[in-house]
Amino acid sequence: MKLSTKGRYGLRALIDLAQYSEEEAVSISSISQRQNISESYLEQLMAKLRKAGLVVSIRGAQGGYRLAKPAESISVGDVLRALEGNLEAVECSALKDQGCEGSDLCVTKYVWQRINESIARTVDEMMLDQLVEESRKAQKKGTKQSADYSSRSCLG
Amino acid sequence: MKLSTKGRYGLRALIDLAQYSEEEAVSISSISQRQNISESYLEQLMAKLRKAGLVVSIRGAQGGYRLAKPAESISVGDVLRALEGNLEAVECSALKDQGCEGSDLCVTKYVWQRINESIARTVDEMMLDQLVEESRKAQKKGTKQSADYSSRSCLG
DNA sequence: ATGAAATCCGAGTAAAACACTCGGGAATGA
DNA sequence: TCATTCCCGAGTGTTTTACTCGGATTTCAT
């Protein structure tokens, strides 16, 4: 019942990208430095985000990534699903269209359904621009610490 | 971001127990048969539920398990947490009391917090007796199939 | 043209988590 | 006493996670 590092790092990376890619493409190495995530791992994450159509890449020198669409139309759900696959806590075939034999007897189905829905609702209503906003506010308060970013322990 | 079989099987087992343990203790082997879960694995799950204080065990012949308290005061959250550990999608130290250095800069913190809260709210408001109720309703409709339970494919 | 800066891609791998099984011990009711 | 049932720790194959690495390709800048 845990989100893997893909989702955790990936969302951080995309928020970073949203913040810095307005003027020019942002390279993996620069995200890596700011966010303290390994370059080679970040590569994989960006590949997924690209395949999901959330970012576009620009190859060659001075290349990098930019958002494929405005930050206000990318939800946390979009990002996490791109990186983690679907976000359902339980994938019961009874929840799909076909259903399964004995699904009448399957009470837990309703439980999983509710959990899935509540997660989906939560992640789908949070948009990237809101987080960027929050992040800018936070940085105003503590500019000093940002230089110290690599020594921090929070890898959320 | 998946619930393991512990949580899935365990909730089924506990609903079963709630349904059948009113008159007498219910053995692992009978739950195992009705729910089509291996006995030895079920043993582990019941041990966790017992240590969490959700069921009591009666040893010896004709022994088994019963709920430790009424079904209306056991939530799905109680059960899942007993079996899965905590249900948080992300455990960020910034969410705990201490916080972490640089937590001012940690925007994703708010995201994880929201997800965790929404999961918690959902599982904590569903009580076992509601599910037992649902289950009884379902069984009235399709009594025939219940004999056929072991051949079904839904292991939700 | 050349070289540095980037993305792109597939493969590989150590460690952890998962989903169990197994063997034997201890309690208890018939 | 003996069958039934819980109790407990250890063991094990499989899958997933969380990465790393090497090399190919594209493109900008000089």
CSV table of C-alpha atoms (C1' of nucleotides) in Angstrom, one decimal:
chain,number,residue,atom,x,y,z
A,1,MET,CA,0.0,0.0,0.0
A,2,LYS,CA,2.9,2.3,-0.6
A,3,LEU,CA,3.7,4.6,-3.4
A,4,SER,CA,7.1,3.6,-4.9
A,5,THR,CA,10.0,5.9,-5.4
A,6,LYS,CA,8.9,6.3,-9.0
A,7,GLY,CA,5.8,8.2,-8.0
A,8,ARG,CA,7.5,10.1,-5.3
A,9,TYR,CA,10.6,11.2,-7.1
A,10,GLY,CA,8.7,11.7,-10.4
A,11,LEU,CA,6.2,14.1,-8.9
A,12,ARG,CA,9.0,16.1,-7.4
A,13,ALA,CA,10.8,16.1,-10.7
A,14,LEU,CA,7.7,17.3,-12.6
A,15,ILE,CA,7.0,20.1,-10.1
A,16,ASP,CA,10.6,21.2,-10.6
A,17,LEU,CA,10.2,21.0,-14.3
A,18,ALA,CA,7.1,23.1,-14.1
A,19,GLN,CA,8.9,25.7,-12.2
A,20,TYR,CA,12.0,26.0,-14.4
A,21,SER,CA,11.0,25.1,-17.9
A,22,GLU,CA,9.0,28.2,-18.7
A,23,GLU,CA,11.9,29.9,-20.4
A,24,GLU,CA,14.1,27.0,-21.6
A,25,ALA,CA,14.3,23.3,-21.7
A,26,VAL,CA,15.4,21.7,-18.4
A,27,SER,CA,18.0,18.9,-18.5
A,28,ILE,CA,17.9,15.8,-16.4
A,29,SER,CA,21.2,16.7,-14.8
A,30,SER,CA,19.8,20.0,-13.5
A,31,ILE,CA,16.7,18.4,-12.0
A,32,SER,CA,18.9,15.8,-10.6
A,33,GLN,CA,21.0,18.4,-8.8
A,34,ARG,CA,18.2,20.4,-7.5
A,35,GLN,CA,16.1,17.4,-6.4
A,36,ASN,CA,18.9,15.2,-5.3
A,37,ILE,CA,17.8,12.2,-7.5
A,38,SER,CA,20.2,10.1,-9.4
A,39,GLU,CA,20.5,11.0,-13.1
A,40,SER,CA,20.2,7.6,-14.5
A,41,TYR,CA,17.1,6.8,-12.5
A,42,LEU,CA,15.5,10.1,-13.4
A,43,GLU,CA,16.1,9.2,-17.0
A,44,GLN,CA,13.7,6.3,-16.6
A,45,LEU,CA,11.1,8.4,-15.0
A,46,MET,CA,11.2,11.1,-17.6
A,47,ALA,CA,10.8,8.4,-20.3
A,48,LYS,CA,7.6,7.3,-18.7
A,49,LEU,CA,6.3,10.8,-18.4
A,50,ARG,CA,7.1,11.4,-22.0
A,51,LYS,CA,5.4,8.3,-23.2
A,52,ALA,CA,2.4,9.4,-21.2
A,53,GLY,CA,2.3,12.7,-23.0
A,54,LEU,CA,3.0,14.8,-20.0
A,55,VAL,CA,6.4,16.2,-21.1
A,56,VAL,CA,8.1,16.7,-24.4
A,57,SER,CA,11.8,16.2,-24.9
A,58,ILE,CA,14.3,18.2,-26.9
A,59,ARG,CA,17.3,16.2,-27.9
A,60,GLY,CA,20.9,17.4,-28.4
A,61,ALA,CA,22.9,20.0,-26.6
A,62,GLN,CA,20.9,22.6,-24.7
A,63,GLY,CA,18.1,20.2,-24.9
A,64,GLY,CA,16.0,18.9,-22.1
A,65,TYR,CA,12.4,18.6,-21.2
A,66,ARG,CA,9.4,20.9,-21.0
A,67,LEU,CA,5.8,20.3,-20.0
A,68,ALA,CA,3.7,19.1,-22.8
A,69,LYS,CA,0.7,21.1,-21.6
A,70,PRO,CA,0.0,23.9,-19.1
A,71,ALA,CA,0.6,23.0,-15.5
A,72,GLU,CA,-3.0,23.7,-14.6
A,73,SER,CA,-4.2,20.9,-16.8
A,74,ILE,CA,-1.8,18.2,-15.4
A,75,SER,CA,-3.1,16.5,-12.3
A,76,VAL,CA,-1.2,14.6,-9.6
A,77,GLY,CA,-3.2,11.7,-10.8
A,78,ASP,CA,-1.9,12.0,-14.3
A,79,VAL,CA,1.6,12.0,-13.0
A,80,LEU,CA,1.3,9.1,-10.6
A,81,ARG,CA,-0.6,7.0,-13.0
A,82,ALA,CA,2.0,7.5,-15.7
A,83,LEU,CA,4.7,6.4,-13.3
A,84,GLU,CA,3.0,3.7,-11.1
A,85,GLY,CA,0.6,2.2,-13.5
A,86,ASN,CA,-2.9,2.5,-12.2
A,87,LEU,CA,-3.4,3.6,-8.7
A,88,GLU,CA,-6.0,1.1,-7.6
A,89,ALA,CA,-5.4,-0.4,-4.2
A,90,VAL,CA,-7.0,-3.6,-5.4
A,91,GLU,CA,-7.7,-4.8,-8.9
A,92,CYS,CA,-10.6,-7.1,-8.6
A,93,SER,CA,-12.0,-8.4,-11.8
A,94,ALA,CA,-15.5,-7.9,-10.3
A,95,LEU,CA,-14.9,-4.2,-10.6
A,96,LYS,CA,-14.3,-4.4,-14.3
A,97,ASP,CA,-17.0,-4.7,-16.8
A,98,GLN,CA,-17.0,-8.5,-17.1
A,99,GLY,CA,-17.2,-9.3,-13.4
A,100,CYS,CA,-16.3,-12.7,-12.1
A,101,GLU,CA,-18.3,-15.8,-11.2
A,102,GLY,CA,-19.6,-15.5,-7.7
A,103,SER,CA,-19.3,-11.8,-7.7
A,104,ASP,CA,-22.6,-11.5,-6.1
A,105,LEU,CA,-21.0,-13.0,-3.1
A,106,CYS,CA,-18.0,-10.8,-3.2
A,107,VAL,CA,-18.7,-8.1,-0.6
A,108,THR,CA,-15.2,-6.8,-0.3
A,109,LYS,CA,-15.7,-5.6,-3.9
A,110,TYR,CA,-17.5,-2.6,-2.5
A,111,VAL,CA,-14.7,-1.9,-0.1
A,112,TRP,CA,-12.1,-1.9,-2.8
A,113,GLN,CA,-14.3,0.2,-5.0
A,114,ARG,CA,-14.7,2.9,-2.4
A,115,ILE,CA,-11.0,3.0,-1.6
A,116,ASN,CA,-10.1,3.2,-5.3
A,117,GLU,CA,-12.6,6.0,-5.8
A,118,SER,CA,-11.4,8.0,-2.9
A,119,ILE,CA,-7.8,7.8,-4.0
A,120,ALA,CA,-8.7,8.7,-7.5
A,121,ARG,CA,-10.8,11.7,-6.5
A,122,THR,CA,-8.0,13.0,-4.3
A,123,VAL,CA,-5.2,12.8,-6.8
A,124,ASP,CA,-7.3,14.0,-9.7
A,125,GLU,CA,-8.3,17.2,-8.1
A,126,MET,CA,-4.8,18.4,-7.3
A,127,MET,CA,-3.2,20.2,-10.3
A,128,LEU,CA,0.4,20.8,-10.9
A,129,ASP,CA,0.1,24.6,-10.9
A,130,GLN,CA,-1.3,24.6,-7.4
A,131,LEU,CA,1.8,22.8,-6.2
A,132,VAL,CA,4.1,25.1,-8.1
A,133,GLU,CA,2.4,28.0,-6.4
A,134,GLU,CA,2.9,26.4,-3.0
A,135,SER,CA,6.5,25.7,-3.7
A,136,ARG,CA,7.2,29.3,-4.7
A,137,LYS,CA,5.6,30.5,-1.5
A,138,ALA,CA,7.7,28.1,0.5
A,139,GLN,CA,10.9,29.2,-1.2
A,140,LYS,CA,10.3,32.9,-0.4
A,141,LYS,CA,10.3,32.1,3.3
A,142,GLY,CA,13.5,30.1,3.4
A,143,THR,CA,15.8,31.0,0.6
A,144,LYS,CA,18.9,30.1,2.6
A,145,GLN,CA,18.0,26.5,2.9
A,146,SER,CA,17.6,26.0,-0.7
A,147,ALA,CA,21.4,26.1,-1.2
A,148,ASP,CA,21.5,23.3,1.4
A,149,TYR,CA,19.0,21.2,-0.4
A,150,SER,CA,21.3,18.2,-1.1
A,151,SER,CA,22.0,17.6,2.6
A,152,ARG,CA,18.4,17.3,3.6
A,153,SER,CA,16.8,14.0,4.6
A,154,CYS,CA,13.3,14.4,3.3
A,155,LEU,CA,13.0,12.5,0.1
A,156,GLY,CA,9.2,12.6,0.0
B,1,MET,CA,0.2,1.2,-4.4
B,2,LYS,CA,-1.5,-2.2,-4.0
B,3,LEU,CA,-3.0,-3.8,-1.1
B,4,SER,CA,-1.3,-7.2,-0.5
B,5,THR,CA,-3.1,-10.5,-0.2
B,6,LYS,CA,-2.8,-10.1,3.6
B,7,GLY,CA,-5.3,-7.3,3.6
B,8,ARG,CA,-7.5,-8.7,0.9
B,9,TYR,CA,-7.8,-12.2,2.3
B,10,GLY,CA,-7.8,-11.0,5.8
B,11,LEU,CA,-10.8,-8.8,5.4
B,12,ARG,CA,-12.7,-11.6,3.7
B,13,ALA,CA,-11.8,-13.9,6.6
B,14,LEU,CA,-13.0,-11.5,9.2
B,15,ILE,CA,-16.3,-10.9,7.4
B,16,ASP,CA,-16.7,-14.6,7.3
B,17,LEU,CA,-15.9,-14.8,11.0
B,18,ALA,CA,-18.4,-12.1,11.8
B,19,GLN,CA,-21.0,-14.0,10.0
B,20,TYR,CA,-20.4,-17.4,11.5
B,21,SER,CA,-19.0,-16.9,15.0
B,22,GLU,CA,-22.1,-15.7,16.7
B,23,GLU,CA,-23.0,-19.1,18.0
B,24,GLU,CA,-19.7,-20.9,18.2
B,25,ALA,CA,-16.0,-20.4,17.6
B,26,VAL,CA,-15.0,-20.7,14.0
B,27,SER,CA,-12.0,-22.7,13.0
B,28,ILE,CA,-9.4,-21.7,10.5
B,29,SER,CA,-10.2,-24.8,8.4
B,30,SER,CA,-13.8,-23.8,8.0
B,31,ILE,CA,-12.9,-20.3,7.0
B,32,SER,CA,-10.4,-21.7,4.7
B,33,GLN,CA,-13.0,-23.9,3.0
B,34,ARG,CA,-15.6,-21.2,2.6
B,35,GLN,CA,-13.2,-18.5,1.5
B,36,ASN,CA,-10.9,-20.7,-0.5
B,37,ILE,CA,-7.7,-19.4,1.3
B,38,SER,CA,-4.9,-21.8,2.3
B,39,GLU,CA,-5.1,-22.8,6.0
B,40,SER,CA,-1.4,-22.2,6.7
B,41,TYR,CA,-1.5,-18.7,5.3
B,42,LEU,CA,-4.8,-17.9,7.1
B,43,GLU,CA,-3.1,-18.9,10.3
B,44,GLN,CA,-0.6,-16.1,9.9
B,45,LEU,CA,-3.4,-13.6,9.2
B,46,MET,CA,-5.4,-14.6,12.2
B,47,ALA,CA,-2.4,-14.3,14.4
B,48,LYS,CA,-2.0,-10.7,13.3
B,49,LEU,CA,-5.7,-10.0,13.9
B,50,ARG,CA,-5.4,-11.6,17.3
B,51,LYS,CA,-2.4,-9.5,18.3
B,52,ALA,CA,-4.2,-6.4,17.2
B,53,GLY,CA,-7.1,-7.3,19.5
B,54,LEU,CA,-9.7,-7.8,16.8
B,55,VAL,CA,-10.4,-11.5,17.4
B,56,VAL,CA,-9.9,-13.8,20.4
B,57,SER,CA,-8.8,-17.4,20.0
B,58,ILE,CA,-10.1,-20.5,21.7
B,59,ARG,CA,-7.5,-23.3,21.8
B,60,GLY,CA,-8.1,-27.0,21.7
B,61,ALA,CA,-10.8,-29.2,20.1
B,62,GLN,CA,-13.9,-27.3,19.0
B,63,GLY,CA,-11.9,-24.2,19.4
B,64,GLY,CA,-11.4,-21.4,16.8
B,65,TYR,CA,-11.9,-17.7,16.7
B,66,ARG,CA,-14.5,-15.1,17.5
B,67,LEU,CA,-14.6,-11.4,17.2
B,68,ALA,CA,-13.1,-9.6,20.2
B,69,LYS,CA,-15.8,-6.9,20.0
B,70,PRO,CA,-19.0,-6.3,18.2
B,71,ALA,CA,-18.9,-6.1,14.4
B,72,GLU,CA,-20.2,-2.5,14.5
B,73,SER,CA,-17.2,-1.3,16.3
B,74,ILE,CA,-14.6,-2.8,14.0
B,75,SER,CA,-13.7,-0.8,10.9
B,76,VAL,CA,-12.2,-1.9,7.7
B,77,GLY,CA,-9.3,0.4,8.6
B,78,ASP,CA,-8.7,-1.5,11.9
B,79,VAL,CA,-8.5,-4.7,9.9
B,80,LEU,CA,-6.3,-3.5,7.1
B,81,ARG,CA,-4.0,-1.7,9.4
B,82,ALA,CA,-3.6,-4.8,11.6
B,83,LEU,CA,-2.6,-6.8,8.5
B,84,GLU,CA,-0.7,-4.4,6.3
B,85,GLY,CA,0.9,-2.2,8.9
B,86,ASN,CA,-0.1,1.4,8.4
B,87,LEU,CA,-2.0,2.3,5.3
B,88,GLU,CA,-0.1,5.5,4.3
B,89,ALA,CA,0.7,5.7,0.7
B,90,VAL,CA,3.9,7.6,1.6
B,91,GLU,CA,5.6,7.9,4.9
B,92,CYS,CA,7.4,11.2,4.8
B,93,SER,CA,9.2,12.2,8.0
B,94,ALA,CA,7.9,15.7,7.3
B,95,LEU,CA,4.4,14.4,8.0
B,96,LYS,CA,5.4,13.2,11.5
B,97,ASP,CA,5.9,15.5,14.4
B,98,GLN,CA,9.6,16.1,14.0
B,99,GLY,CA,9.6,17.0,10.4
B,100,CYS,CA,12.8,17.0,8.4
B,101,GLU,CA,15.3,19.6,7.4
B,102,GLY,CA,14.2,21.5,4.4
B,103,SER,CA,10.7,20.4,4.9
B,104,ASP,CA,9.6,24.0,4.1
B,105,LEU,CA,10.7,23.2,0.6
B,106,CYS,CA,8.9,19.9,0.5
B,107,VAL,CA,5.7,20.6,-1.4
B,108,THR,CA,4.9,17.0,-2.2
B,109,LYS,CA,4.3,16.6,1.5
B,110,TYR,CA,0.9,18.2,1.1
B,111,VAL,CA,0.1,15.7,-1.6
B,112,TRP,CA,1.0,12.7,0.4
B,113,GLN,CA,-0.9,14.1,3.4
B,114,ARG,CA,-4.0,14.5,1.4
B,115,ILE,CA,-3.8,11.0,-0.1
B,116,ASN,CA,-3.2,9.5,3.3
B,117,GLU,CA,-6.1,11.3,4.8
B,118,SER,CA,-8.5,10.3,2.1
B,119,ILE,CA,-7.6,6.7,2.4
B,120,ALA,CA,-7.9,6.8,6.2
B,121,ARG,CA,-11.3,8.5,6.1
B,122,THR,CA,-12.6,5.9,3.7
B,123,VAL,CA,-11.5,2.8,5.5
B,124,ASP,CA,-12.3,4.1,8.9
B,125,GLU,CA,-16.0,4.9,8.1
B,126,MET,CA,-16.8,1.4,6.8
B,127,MET,CA,-17.7,-0.9,9.7
B,128,LEU,CA,-17.7,-4.7,9.6
B,129,ASP,CA,-21.4,-5.0,10.4
B,130,GLN,CA,-22.3,-3.1,7.3
B,131,LEU,CA,-20.4,-5.6,5.2
B,132,VAL,CA,-22.0,-8.6,6.9
B,133,GLU,CA,-25.3,-7.0,6.2
B,134,GLU,CA,-24.4,-6.6,2.5
B,135,SER,CA,-23.2,-10.1,2.4
B,136,ARG,CA,-26.4,-11.6,3.8
B,137,LYS,CA,-28.4,-9.7,1.3
B,138,ALA,CA,-26.2,-11.0,-1.5
B,139,GLN,CA,-26.5,-14.6,-0.3
B,140,LYS,CA,-30.3,-14.5,-0.3
B,141,LYS,CA,-30.3,-13.7,-4.0
B,142,GLY,CA,-28.0,-16.5,-5.1
B,143,THR,CA,-28.0,-19.4,-2.7
B,144,LYS,CA,-27.1,-21.9,-5.3
B,145,GLN,CA,-23.8,-20.4,-6.2
B,146,SER,CA,-22.6,-20.4,-2.6
B,147,ALA,CA,-22.1,-24.2,-2.9
B,148,ASP,CA,-20.0,-23.5,-5.9
B,149,TYR,CA,-17.8,-20.9,-4.1
B,150,SER,CA,-14.6,-22.8,-4.4
B,151,SER,CA,-14.6,-22.7,-8.1
B,152,ARG,CA,-14.9,-19.0,-8.5
B,153,SER,CA,-12.2,-16.8,-9.7
B,154,CYS,CA,-12.7,-13.7,-7.7
B,155,LEU,CA,-10.2,-13.5,-5.0
B,156,GLY,CA,-10.9,-9.8,-4.1
C,1,DA,C1',33.3,19.3,-39.4
C,2,DT,C1',34.0,18.3,-34.6
C,3,DG,C1',33.0,17.7,-30.0
C,4,DA,C1',30.4,18.4,-26.1
C,5,DA,C1',25.8,18.1,-24.3
C,6,DA,C1',21.8,15.9,-24.1
C,7,DT,C1',18.2,12.4,-24.8
C,8,DC,C1',17.3,7.5,-25.8
C,9,DC,C1',17.3,2.5,-25.0
C,10,DG,C1',17.9,-2.1,-23.3
C,11,DA,C1',20.1,-5.0,-20.1
C,12,DG,C1',21.6,-6.3,-15.8
C,13,DT,C1',21.5,-6.8,-10.7
C,14,DA,C1',21.4,-6.7,-5.5
C,15,DA,C1',18.1,-6.3,-2.1
C,16,DA,C1',13.7,-6.3,-0.3
C,17,DA,C1',9.0,-7.7,-0.2
C,18,DC,C1',5.5,-11.0,-1.1
C,19,DA,C1',3.0,-15.2,-0.8
C,20,DC,C1',3.2,-18.6,0.7
C,21,DT,C1',4.6,-23.8,3.0
C,22,DC,C1',6.3,-26.8,6.7
C,23,DG,C1',7.3,-29.0,11.0
C,24,DG,C1',6.6,-29.4,15.5
C,25,DG,C1',4.8,-27.8,20.1
C,26,DA,C1',1.0,-26.8,23.3
C,27,DA,C1',-3.9,-26.6,24.9
C,28,DT,C1',-8.3,-28.6,25.4
C,29,DG,C1',-12.6,-31.1,24.9
C,30,DA,C1',-14.8,-35.8,24.1
D,1,DT,C1',-5.6,-40.6,25.5
D,2,DC,C1',-6.2,-38.8,21.2
D,3,DA,C1',-8.1,-36.0,17.7
D,4,DT,C1',-8.7,-31.3,17.1
D,5,DT,C1',-7.3,-26.9,17.0
D,6,DC,C1',-4.4,-22.9,17.9
D,7,DC,C1',0.6,-21.3,18.2
D,8,DC,C1',5.2,-20.1,16.4
D,9,DG,C1',9.4,-19.7,14.0
D,10,DA,C1',11.9,-20.8,10.1
D,11,DG,C1',12.5,-21.6,5.3
D,12,DT,C1',11.8,-20.7,0.2
D,13,DG,C1',10.7,-19.6,-4.5
D,14,DT,C1',9.0,-15.7,-7.1
D,15,DT,C1',8.3,-11.0,-8.0
D,16,DT,C1',9.1,-6.2,-7.5
D,17,DT,C1',11.9,-2.4,-6.4
D,18,DA,C1',15.4,0.7,-7.1
D,19,DC,C1',18.6,1.3,-9.1
D,20,DT,C1',23.3,1.3,-12.4
D,21,DC,C1',25.7,0.9,-16.8
D,22,DG,C1',27.2,1.0,-21.6
D,23,DG,C1',26.5,2.6,-25.7
D,24,DA,C1',23.8,4.7,-29.6
D,25,DT,C1',21.7,8.9,-31.4
D,26,DT,C1',20.6,13.7,-32.0
D,27,DT,C1',21.7,18.4,-32.0
D,28,DC,C1',23.9,22.9,-30.8
D,29,DA,C1',27.9,25.7,-30.7
D,30,DT,C1',32.3,26.9,-32.4
